[in-house]
XYZ file of C-alpha atoms in Angstrom:
676
model
C 16.700 117.240 100.911
C 19.849 115.117 100.782
C 22.742 116.262 102.928
C 26.380 115.294 102.607
C 28.254 114.422 105.773
C 31.011 116.676 107.083
C 33.712 115.182 109.269
C 35.188 117.247 112.093
C 38.695 116.399 113.247
C 39.871 117.301 116.772
C 43.159 116.917 118.624
C 42.965 117.190 122.427
C 45.992 117.835 124.637
C 45.921 118.913 128.245
C 43.012 121.324 128.669
C 43.072 122.344 125.003
C 41.395 121.217 121.790
C 42.755 121.894 118.320
C 39.824 122.022 115.874
C 41.495 121.110 112.596
C 38.315 121.573 110.569
C 37.513 125.100 111.686
C 41.217 125.838 112.283
C 40.968 127.173 115.811
C 42.263 126.513 119.308
C 39.659 125.899 122.028
C 39.577 125.646 125.792
C 36.314 124.335 127.271
C 34.592 125.217 123.997
C 35.824 128.803 124.079
C 37.870 130.199 121.195
C 41.459 131.216 122.058
C 43.090 133.831 119.846
C 45.951 132.389 117.809
C 47.296 133.685 114.499
C 46.978 131.379 111.518
C 50.748 130.918 111.210
C 50.999 130.055 114.891
C 48.105 127.604 114.410
C 49.884 125.987 111.448
C 53.122 125.641 113.413
C 51.315 124.039 116.365
C 49.439 121.725 113.985
C 52.677 120.723 112.216
C 54.455 120.032 115.516
C 51.539 117.900 116.721
C 51.425 115.968 113.427
C 55.082 115.049 113.983
C 54.888 114.786 117.767
C 57.768 113.137 119.552
C 60.137 113.774 116.647
C 62.845 116.432 116.582
C 61.966 118.838 113.791
C 64.643 120.973 112.226
C 63.877 124.673 112.032
C 64.314 124.545 108.262
C 61.757 121.725 108.035
C 59.148 123.771 109.902
C 59.895 126.887 107.868
C 59.561 124.958 104.589
C 56.244 123.473 105.693
C 54.611 126.635 107.036
C 56.139 129.239 104.718
C 56.517 127.099 101.611
C 56.235 129.967 99.143
C 58.148 132.644 101.022
C 61.534 133.144 102.609
C 61.390 134.090 106.268
C 64.044 134.146 108.976
C 64.411 131.765 111.876
C 63.633 134.689 114.174
C 60.101 134.693 112.766
C 59.675 131.035 113.673
C 61.110 131.614 117.166
C 58.659 134.462 117.656
C 55.654 132.276 116.732
C 56.894 129.461 118.989
C 57.130 131.996 121.802
C 53.571 133.207 121.161
C 52.148 129.654 121.102
C 53.847 128.830 124.405
C 52.587 132.080 125.903
C 48.983 131.476 124.760
C 48.986 128.000 126.300
C 50.564 129.214 129.540
C 48.316 132.288 129.836
C 45.291 130.036 129.569
C 46.161 128.026 132.618
C 48.483 125.190 131.560
C 52.058 125.382 132.856
C 53.160 122.249 130.999
C 55.715 123.051 128.300
C 54.370 121.236 125.234
C 57.034 122.524 122.849
C 60.599 121.540 123.667
C 63.534 123.492 122.216
C 66.360 121.370 120.833
C 69.404 123.695 121.033
C 71.005 124.450 117.644
C 68.502 122.128 115.952
C 64.793 122.855 116.253
C 61.693 121.937 118.235
C 59.618 118.955 119.358
C 56.035 118.569 120.630
C 56.161 116.427 123.776
C 52.569 116.444 125.086
C 50.139 113.520 125.123
C 47.295 113.882 122.603
C 43.931 112.270 121.854
C 42.513 112.434 118.329
C 38.837 112.179 117.472
C 36.662 112.525 114.399
C 32.948 113.370 114.494
C 30.634 113.599 111.468
C 27.471 115.635 111.144
C 25.098 112.634 111.409
C 26.650 111.491 114.694
C 26.512 114.977 116.047
C 22.856 115.386 114.979
C 21.918 112.356 117.080
C 23.915 113.696 120.014
C 22.338 117.122 119.761
C 18.808 115.742 119.330
C 18.983 114.109 122.761
C 19.279 117.624 124.129
C 16.370 118.990 122.097
C 18.553 120.530 119.429
C 17.818 119.812 115.764
C 19.894 120.537 112.733
C 17.819 122.103 109.902
C 18.728 123.425 106.517
C 18.809 126.939 107.864
C 20.822 126.189 111.029
C 20.260 125.033 114.617
C 16.745 125.061 115.976
C 15.880 124.472 119.628
C 12.923 122.196 120.435
C 11.971 121.886 116.804
C 11.221 125.544 116.084
C 13.000 127.356 113.256
C 14.957 130.442 114.154
C 17.678 131.245 116.640
C 19.901 128.830 118.514
C 19.575 130.364 121.972
C 19.231 126.937 123.579
C 22.539 125.747 122.172
C 24.869 125.175 125.162
C 28.584 124.363 125.599
C 28.236 120.792 124.482
C 27.717 122.278 121.049
C 31.309 123.477 120.923
C 31.488 120.845 118.198
C 29.608 123.322 116.009
C 28.833 122.094 112.516
C 28.526 124.211 109.438
C 25.960 122.545 107.221
C 26.977 121.314 103.807
C 23.986 122.008 101.565
C 22.671 119.905 98.735
C 23.998 120.255 95.228
C 22.464 123.057 93.126
C 20.312 120.612 91.101
C 18.696 119.270 94.299
C 17.782 122.689 95.676
C 14.401 124.347 95.372
C 15.067 128.057 94.871
C 12.220 130.465 95.632
C 11.844 133.406 93.276
C 13.207 136.607 94.771
C 13.785 140.156 93.678
C 17.430 140.858 92.665
C 17.355 144.270 94.312
C 17.484 143.009 97.918
C 20.542 140.728 97.483
C 22.387 143.492 95.647
C 21.755 145.925 98.484
C 22.932 143.353 101.014
C 26.036 142.667 98.919
C 26.811 146.389 98.674
C 26.475 146.817 102.440
C 28.689 143.799 103.160
C 31.284 144.944 100.616
C 31.338 148.442 102.156
C 31.821 146.973 105.629
C 34.725 144.832 104.398
C 36.434 147.791 102.736
C 35.917 150.000 105.792
C 37.236 147.275 108.090
C 40.312 146.775 105.904
C 41.068 150.515 105.825
C 40.434 150.827 109.555
C 42.665 147.848 110.356
C 45.425 148.946 107.965
C 45.424 152.492 109.309
C 45.604 151.505 112.943
C 48.119 148.723 112.276
C 50.472 151.193 110.584
C 49.720 153.823 113.199
C 50.391 151.322 115.991
C 53.715 150.289 114.442
C 54.729 153.922 114.098
C 53.843 154.450 117.750
C 55.847 151.363 118.715
C 58.832 152.583 116.697
C 58.686 155.984 118.346
C 58.898 154.272 121.753
C 62.182 152.536 120.921
C 64.968 154.040 123.037
C 67.498 151.198 123.054
C 68.480 148.511 120.514
C 70.728 145.476 120.476
C 72.110 144.540 117.049
C 72.829 140.805 117.043
C 75.547 139.171 114.927
C 74.028 138.354 111.543
C 73.736 134.678 110.665
C 75.078 133.425 107.343
C 72.773 130.961 105.592
C 73.113 128.990 102.396
C 76.024 129.152 100.016
C 79.338 127.347 100.040
C 81.651 130.207 101.052
C 80.634 130.744 104.659
C 82.552 133.201 106.801
C 81.286 132.746 110.353
C 82.923 136.007 111.500
C 81.279 138.083 108.770
C 78.041 138.361 110.746
C 79.837 139.830 113.769
C 81.730 142.278 111.563
C 78.528 143.411 109.867
C 76.856 143.904 113.253
C 79.892 145.851 114.496
C 79.811 148.312 111.608
C 76.069 148.804 111.988
C 76.526 149.373 115.730
C 79.199 151.975 115.086
C 77.089 153.689 112.434
C 73.882 153.676 114.488
C 75.723 154.814 117.610
C 76.424 158.089 115.819
C 73.355 159.815 117.279
C 72.032 160.789 120.681
C 68.384 159.706 120.606
C 68.683 155.917 120.872
C 71.123 153.781 122.858
C 72.862 151.010 120.870
C 74.551 148.202 122.820
C 78.275 147.891 121.962
C 79.794 145.027 120.021
C 81.487 143.522 123.074
C 78.065 142.941 124.647
C 76.684 140.909 121.759
C 79.855 139.203 120.513
C 79.528 136.195 122.821
C 75.765 135.698 122.686
C 75.193 131.984 122.183
C 72.886 130.329 119.676
C 70.826 129.081 122.620
C 70.229 132.662 123.716
C 68.952 133.476 120.235
C 66.285 130.772 120.510
C 63.981 133.260 122.216
C 64.671 136.806 121.110
C 62.096 138.288 123.465
C 63.725 136.750 126.534
C 67.141 137.786 125.209
C 65.908 141.348 124.759
C 64.582 141.388 128.311
C 67.901 140.035 129.580
C 69.793 142.722 127.658
C 67.315 145.334 128.939
C 66.636 146.836 125.489
C 63.439 147.938 123.777
C 64.168 146.186 120.487
C 66.346 143.529 118.851
C 67.744 143.936 115.333
C 68.501 140.541 113.844
C 69.349 139.428 110.339
C 70.838 136.932 107.943
C 73.399 137.048 105.155
C 73.083 134.957 101.991
C 76.024 134.706 99.578
C 75.563 133.186 96.150
C 77.816 133.545 93.089
C 79.365 136.829 94.090
C 76.111 138.387 95.266
C 74.871 138.957 98.788
C 71.443 139.469 100.325
C 70.906 140.888 103.786
C 67.559 140.250 105.482
C 66.841 142.321 108.584
C 64.095 142.339 111.174
C 63.460 144.721 114.075
C 61.489 143.117 116.923
C 59.818 144.979 119.782
C 60.705 143.305 123.087
C 57.786 144.813 124.985
C 55.074 144.266 122.355
C 56.581 140.992 121.069
C 55.931 141.947 117.449
C 58.015 142.583 114.358
C 58.210 146.330 113.722
C 60.186 146.319 110.493
C 61.508 143.802 107.985
C 63.433 144.429 104.784
C 65.945 142.873 102.416
C 68.902 144.403 100.595
C 70.820 142.992 97.612
C 74.182 143.856 96.060
C 77.418 142.363 94.824
C 79.477 140.971 97.682
C 82.267 143.433 96.939
C 79.769 146.218 97.610
C 78.561 144.925 100.988
C 79.504 148.265 102.532
C 76.778 150.062 100.600
C 74.345 147.515 102.044
C 75.503 148.390 105.556
C 74.847 152.040 104.820
C 71.404 151.251 103.389
C 70.397 149.168 106.400
C 71.566 151.894 108.787
C 69.831 154.652 106.829
C 66.568 152.723 106.456
C 66.440 151.853 110.138
C 67.315 155.417 111.109
C 64.524 156.655 108.856
C 62.039 154.235 110.442
C 63.085 155.376 113.902
C 63.146 159.029 112.788
C 66.702 159.549 113.982
C 69.487 161.416 112.257
C 72.846 159.802 111.631
C 75.338 162.620 111.956
C 78.394 162.820 109.745
C 80.244 164.703 112.459
C 83.995 164.905 113.049
C 83.481 162.785 116.167
C 82.522 159.855 114.025
C 84.050 160.194 110.532
C 82.481 156.926 109.364
C 84.506 156.676 106.155
C 87.767 157.227 108.019
C 87.017 154.705 110.739
C 86.064 151.757 108.567
C 87.079 150.387 105.181
C 85.694 149.771 101.736
C 88.097 146.892 101.115
C 86.256 143.590 101.505
C 89.409 141.577 102.318
C 90.483 144.116 104.948
C 86.997 144.008 106.419
C 87.057 140.204 106.659
C 90.437 140.227 108.421
C 89.187 142.914 110.815
C 86.123 140.859 111.766
C 88.358 137.884 112.540
C 90.615 140.060 114.673
C 87.595 141.533 116.430
C 86.313 138.096 117.412
C 89.660 137.199 119.021
C 89.999 140.632 120.667
C 86.569 140.212 122.260
C 87.954 137.102 124.004
C 91.307 138.646 124.772
C 93.150 135.851 126.525
C 96.832 135.017 126.439
C 96.090 132.627 123.583
C 93.764 134.923 121.608
C 95.724 138.187 121.714
C 98.409 136.996 119.235
C 95.628 135.919 116.831
C 93.908 139.287 117.190
C 97.192 141.069 116.445
C 97.782 138.876 113.381
C 94.386 139.604 111.815
C 94.392 143.337 112.596
C 97.817 143.578 110.938
C 96.498 141.728 107.870
C 93.541 144.122 107.723
C 95.917 147.101 107.728
C 98.048 145.454 105.037
C 94.933 145.355 102.827
C 93.902 148.939 103.700
C 96.458 151.235 105.328
C 93.734 153.843 106.000
C 91.658 151.498 108.204
C 91.475 153.537 111.454
C 89.447 151.043 113.507
C 91.957 148.282 112.736
C 94.850 150.473 113.914
C 92.976 151.306 117.151
C 92.191 147.692 118.014
C 95.726 146.625 117.100
C 97.041 149.329 119.453
C 94.831 148.056 122.273
C 95.998 144.474 121.725
C 99.649 145.564 121.956
C 98.952 147.689 125.047
C 97.520 144.675 126.864
C 100.580 142.597 125.985
C 102.794 145.327 127.454
C 100.799 146.183 130.568
C 100.255 142.564 131.610
C 103.875 141.694 130.831
C 103.046 138.856 128.428
C 106.664 137.976 127.628
C 105.629 134.884 125.677
C 104.091 137.153 123.016
C 106.720 139.931 122.885
C 108.814 142.100 125.243
C 106.465 144.456 127.138
C 108.429 147.606 126.281
C 108.357 146.778 122.568
C 104.648 146.012 122.751
C 103.871 149.384 124.326
C 105.973 151.197 121.734
C 103.990 149.451 118.999
C 100.750 150.353 120.791
C 101.693 154.066 120.743
C 102.605 153.975 117.063
C 99.354 152.254 116.061
C 97.140 154.427 118.280
C 98.673 157.635 116.936
C 98.234 156.378 113.375
C 94.558 155.719 114.125
C 94.198 159.261 115.488
C 95.850 160.730 112.383
C 93.084 159.091 110.353
C 90.342 159.938 112.859
C 91.217 162.362 115.680
C 88.122 161.325 117.627
C 88.496 157.570 117.805
C 87.588 156.460 121.347
C 89.316 153.074 121.155
C 92.656 154.719 120.275
C 92.592 156.836 123.448
C 91.655 153.722 125.462
C 94.790 151.995 124.173
C 96.996 155.025 124.924
C 95.662 155.071 128.491
C 96.943 151.530 129.008
C 100.361 152.605 127.723
C 100.357 155.502 130.207
C 99.694 153.054 133.015
C 102.637 150.938 131.852
C 104.785 154.093 131.929
C 103.588 154.825 135.499
C 101.570 157.900 134.515
C 98.217 157.191 136.196
C 96.982 160.792 135.971
C 97.589 160.803 132.213
C 95.782 157.487 131.967
C 92.748 158.851 133.838
C 92.574 161.846 131.498
C 92.834 159.609 128.427
C 90.089 157.286 129.685
C 87.839 160.265 130.349
C 88.508 161.584 126.857
C 87.664 158.183 125.348
C 84.412 158.104 127.337
C 83.541 161.684 126.397
C 83.770 160.710 122.715
C 81.972 157.398 123.180
C 79.934 157.235 126.422
C 79.202 153.511 126.007
C 82.894 152.528 125.796
C 82.586 149.801 128.432
C 86.280 148.866 128.223
C 87.297 152.409 129.146
C 84.785 152.514 132.032
C 86.033 149.152 133.368
C 89.709 150.071 133.275
C 89.071 153.537 134.688
C 87.142 152.001 137.591
C 90.104 149.884 138.695
C 92.471 152.809 138.193
C 90.319 154.937 140.513
C 90.669 152.320 143.255
C 94.395 153.101 143.293
C 93.408 156.657 144.175
C 91.628 155.304 147.261
C 88.297 156.317 145.769
C 86.159 153.196 146.055
C 82.808 154.987 145.695
C 83.806 156.658 142.433
C 85.287 153.383 141.195
C 81.972 151.614 141.845
C 80.061 154.325 139.982
C 82.398 153.928 137.015
C 81.996 150.151 137.093
C 78.217 150.616 137.110
C 78.532 152.620 133.887
C 80.585 149.793 132.388
C 77.892 147.295 133.393
C 75.157 149.509 131.957
C 77.047 149.708 128.653
C 77.686 145.942 128.599
C 75.053 144.231 130.780
C 75.925 140.812 129.348
C 79.627 140.915 130.179
C 80.482 138.250 132.729
C 83.794 139.967 133.514
C 82.210 143.360 134.202
C 79.436 141.884 136.353
C 82.040 139.947 138.338
C 84.198 143.031 138.859
C 81.222 145.104 139.954
C 80.259 142.369 142.428
C 83.810 142.330 143.803
C 83.903 146.109 144.364
C 80.427 146.164 145.917
C 81.455 143.357 148.254
C 84.517 145.332 149.385
C 82.190 148.276 150.001
C 79.913 145.946 152.047
C 76.944 146.310 149.697
C 76.287 142.594 149.821
C 72.767 142.391 148.375
C 73.771 144.164 145.171
C 77.041 142.262 145.035
C 75.140 138.976 145.200
C 72.808 139.959 142.355
C 75.630 140.925 139.993
C 77.679 137.843 140.870
C 74.728 135.552 140.145
C 74.210 137.340 136.835
C 77.878 136.817 135.937
C 77.578 133.077 136.579
C 74.364 132.888 134.586
C 76.171 134.500 131.632
C 79.288 132.331 131.892
C 79.082 129.353 134.304
C 82.609 128.236 133.359
C 84.369 131.029 135.293
C 85.505 129.397 138.530
C 86.820 132.649 140.011
C 83.254 134.003 139.890
C 82.069 130.937 141.796
C 84.696 131.638 144.493
C 83.594 135.278 144.729
C 79.968 134.119 145.025
C 80.980 131.874 147.940
C 82.684 134.853 149.619
C 79.541 136.979 149.248
C 77.404 134.200 150.767
C 79.907 134.040 153.613
C 79.728 137.820 154.039
C 75.930 137.599 154.313
C 76.191 134.840 156.911
C 74.834 132.177 154.539
C 77.543 129.703 155.495
C 75.946 126.512 154.153
C 75.521 128.070 150.697
C 79.106 129.290 150.819
C 80.391 125.821 151.723
C 78.394 124.261 148.891
C 79.943 126.631 146.326
C 83.480 126.166 147.652
C 83.237 122.377 147.669
C 82.074 122.447 144.038
C 85.357 123.985 142.841
C 87.125 121.161 140.932
C 90.441 119.738 142.051
C 93.663 120.576 140.224
C 92.413 123.993 139.158
C 94.079 127.346 139.988
C 91.098 128.212 142.198
C 91.232 125.002 144.268
C 93.735 126.203 146.912
C 91.933 129.515 147.480
C 88.623 127.656 147.793
C 90.048 125.395 150.503
C 91.421 128.327 152.528
C 88.076 130.107 152.298
C 86.359 126.891 153.357
C 88.579 126.866 156.445
C 87.545 130.463 157.176
C 83.829 129.646 156.897
C 84.245 126.743 159.354
C 86.044 129.102 161.754
C 83.102 131.509 161.580
C 80.663 128.656 162.209
C 82.561 127.784 165.364
C 83.951 124.545 163.884
C 87.525 125.556 164.678
C 88.918 122.015 164.702
C 87.809 121.478 161.124
C 89.170 124.903 160.151
C 92.632 124.115 161.571
C 92.631 120.662 159.977
C 92.194 122.200 156.509
C 95.064 124.632 157.117
C 97.264 121.785 158.387
C 96.470 119.604 155.362
C 97.319 122.496 153.039
C 100.654 123.049 154.801
C 101.549 119.344 154.427
C 100.753 119.307 150.729
C 102.591 122.554 149.983
C 104.698 122.574 146.861
C 107.122 125.318 145.981
C 104.250 127.805 145.871
C 103.031 128.956 149.267
C 99.389 129.574 150.113
C 98.222 133.181 149.750
C 99.226 134.786 153.057
C 96.329 137.232 153.097
C 93.583 134.577 152.942
C 95.396 132.464 155.568
C 95.695 135.555 157.801
C 91.922 136.085 157.644
C 91.370 132.500 158.823
C 93.577 133.082 161.896
C 91.769 136.374 162.524
C 88.452 134.506 162.792
C 90.056 131.771 164.908
C 90.857 134.548 167.393
C 94.625 134.215 166.871
C 95.510 137.872 166.170
C 99.283 137.525 166.564
C 99.457 134.703 164.013
C 97.196 136.660 161.643
C 99.433 139.756 161.862
C 102.572 137.644 161.298
C 101.033 136.189 158.138
C 100.263 139.699 156.850
C 103.840 140.820 157.564
C 105.194 137.901 155.512
C 102.752 138.391 152.666
C 104.348 138.493 149.236
C 101.249 139.773 147.490
C 102.000 143.002 145.649
C 98.853 143.830 143.693
C 96.391 146.679 144.033
C 93.670 144.126 144.709
C 95.603 142.927 147.769
C 96.014 146.511 148.965
C 92.247 147.110 148.514
C 91.445 144.046 150.602
C 93.783 145.243 153.350
C 92.054 148.606 153.358
C 88.397 147.610 152.998
C 87.863 143.891 153.703
C 85.588 143.262 156.700
C 87.464 140.014 157.432
C 90.373 141.892 159.045
C 88.343 144.422 161.029
C 89.662 142.798 164.211
C 93.269 143.554 163.148
C 92.858 147.249 162.316
C 93.430 148.344 165.936
C 96.744 146.481 166.194
C 99.921 148.633 166.240
C 101.298 146.856 163.168
C 98.288 147.428 160.874
C 99.092 150.993 159.613
C 102.602 149.953 158.647
C 101.361 146.783 156.896
C 98.862 148.850 154.903
C 101.481 151.416 153.869
C 103.975 148.741 152.849
C 101.297 146.995 150.796
C 100.641 150.166 148.836
C 104.374 150.686 148.218
C 104.711 147.094 146.968
C 101.845 147.554 144.533
C 103.422 150.746 143.140
C 106.858 149.124 142.777
C 105.359 146.074 141.096
C 103.735 148.353 138.549
C 107.008 150.243 138.041
C 108.810 146.997 137.161
C 106.580 146.629 134.127
C 108.060 149.804 132.689
């Protein structure tokens, strides 16, 4: 018998072997479970090792005939990394190139073995390769003596048909065997299909919380980067119209970075949700396609994928279809109740919708610079559709912020609040149960010095929409003015639960917990805030204060010294640094910092409260009390520190303290009155 030679190609890296002939991953000769697509991705990355591969390049190579989303690729990358790590190798072989793709960075060794070479190698161990398989010690039959060195298993390539000697056999026996094998295959397929579907249904029934990510626009020339956020926002609003499943609000997902989307499973764990809904938008020649995928965070599998097509002008029907299909999969009912009034809240005008999504993106980052842009786009949305309730509500909130925070550079505060009332009431005419409109009116009530009215309006907004994080946040700070710190903290917790990825909310919760001397929790939330947005220097200062409060002085000093010069936070950081040195007993260094600050004073004096706390810890009570008497601070935050801050515990028994506290409260009230 003449045998052809089969070549077996291996790639070794770390403790693993990629068998390219038999298409499997091995560790010490043992098979490691890896899906074929994951195998192909790993193979492709290794083939182009050391080179940065674009995501599109990998997708084109592995899914040449089909369109799949980047999320699918990210999921397979995650699974490959997990398989390698779970099998004992902590080295990260696949490097993520943010906003670009991936690269294989491990060292590899390639080898090729053919059947003749392997036969010689096996023969030295008493193993012979025969036409019917492996035979130990020359006897035909089983291969029980075949040990781990034979992980380089060969499948024999037989002779050509003309070279074979075929014994005569009855046709009945092969037919029976074929029938049995065919039956087993069919049964296995049915069994697998049934339990796969059943398992997915079970997984879907376990979903209790979902994060809808901004959709990514791909292909086409007319890209609208804000369209994906707007589409996600409308889906969130639609899907939130039920009680069975929690949907994270738009403000939580609006600022999620592309880096965060690299690993959807980790993002889902960070957001503390059961599933992630992600998708893409393709626009071509007036038509649009939406591809969606629902991914289980716990099971790390795709639970549902679908695509929807329509004319771009009819994108709203696609939103409805996506919502309805997902609701059907999750077996939830989307109510058309008066509390929601979907058609009255949103628009069917594509130009109005596009302007609204632009306004929404600026409103989500509502700074002094962004608020005028938000107002501009919300007004344009209303000009395109004067029945657009959500646009009126967000426009009202933008105006209310201008008025309450006295942003004279944008418009006179009184005029801004009047506009806020007009727009909020218009929104409520269109939809009497629009939570965001009541949130805006609450801010106007605060401007008009009607805190009780504001509290009632915030509670009404929350009753309509329990996950209105903005209302929870603002209500929390309002409750502090009622000297109710515990209730304020509880309200801030609800805000954080509604928007776990908000740096601002995590920072505010940390601040309140610190005032309430719950330092461990405060530290956790402050660290989370910095992880979400490392650019916020005020959060870094608060973190230093919490370290100081816990007695971790060296960590506090490190954070304070890292605050850059010529920033608004620099002076506060230096005063706090002086206070930490005073607590450490390094009083000379503490006084030197205060002296240097006094020498370099410009027209703006140092915050009297922080300076007073330094003198309190230097043991100079009289000087500390004098600083508090001269304090010009007139905010509620200053009053809260006077009432709760542990740093002035030594001053509370002084005769002057009650009067200082009372005057501080009066100043805060008068300062608020000036705004009206």
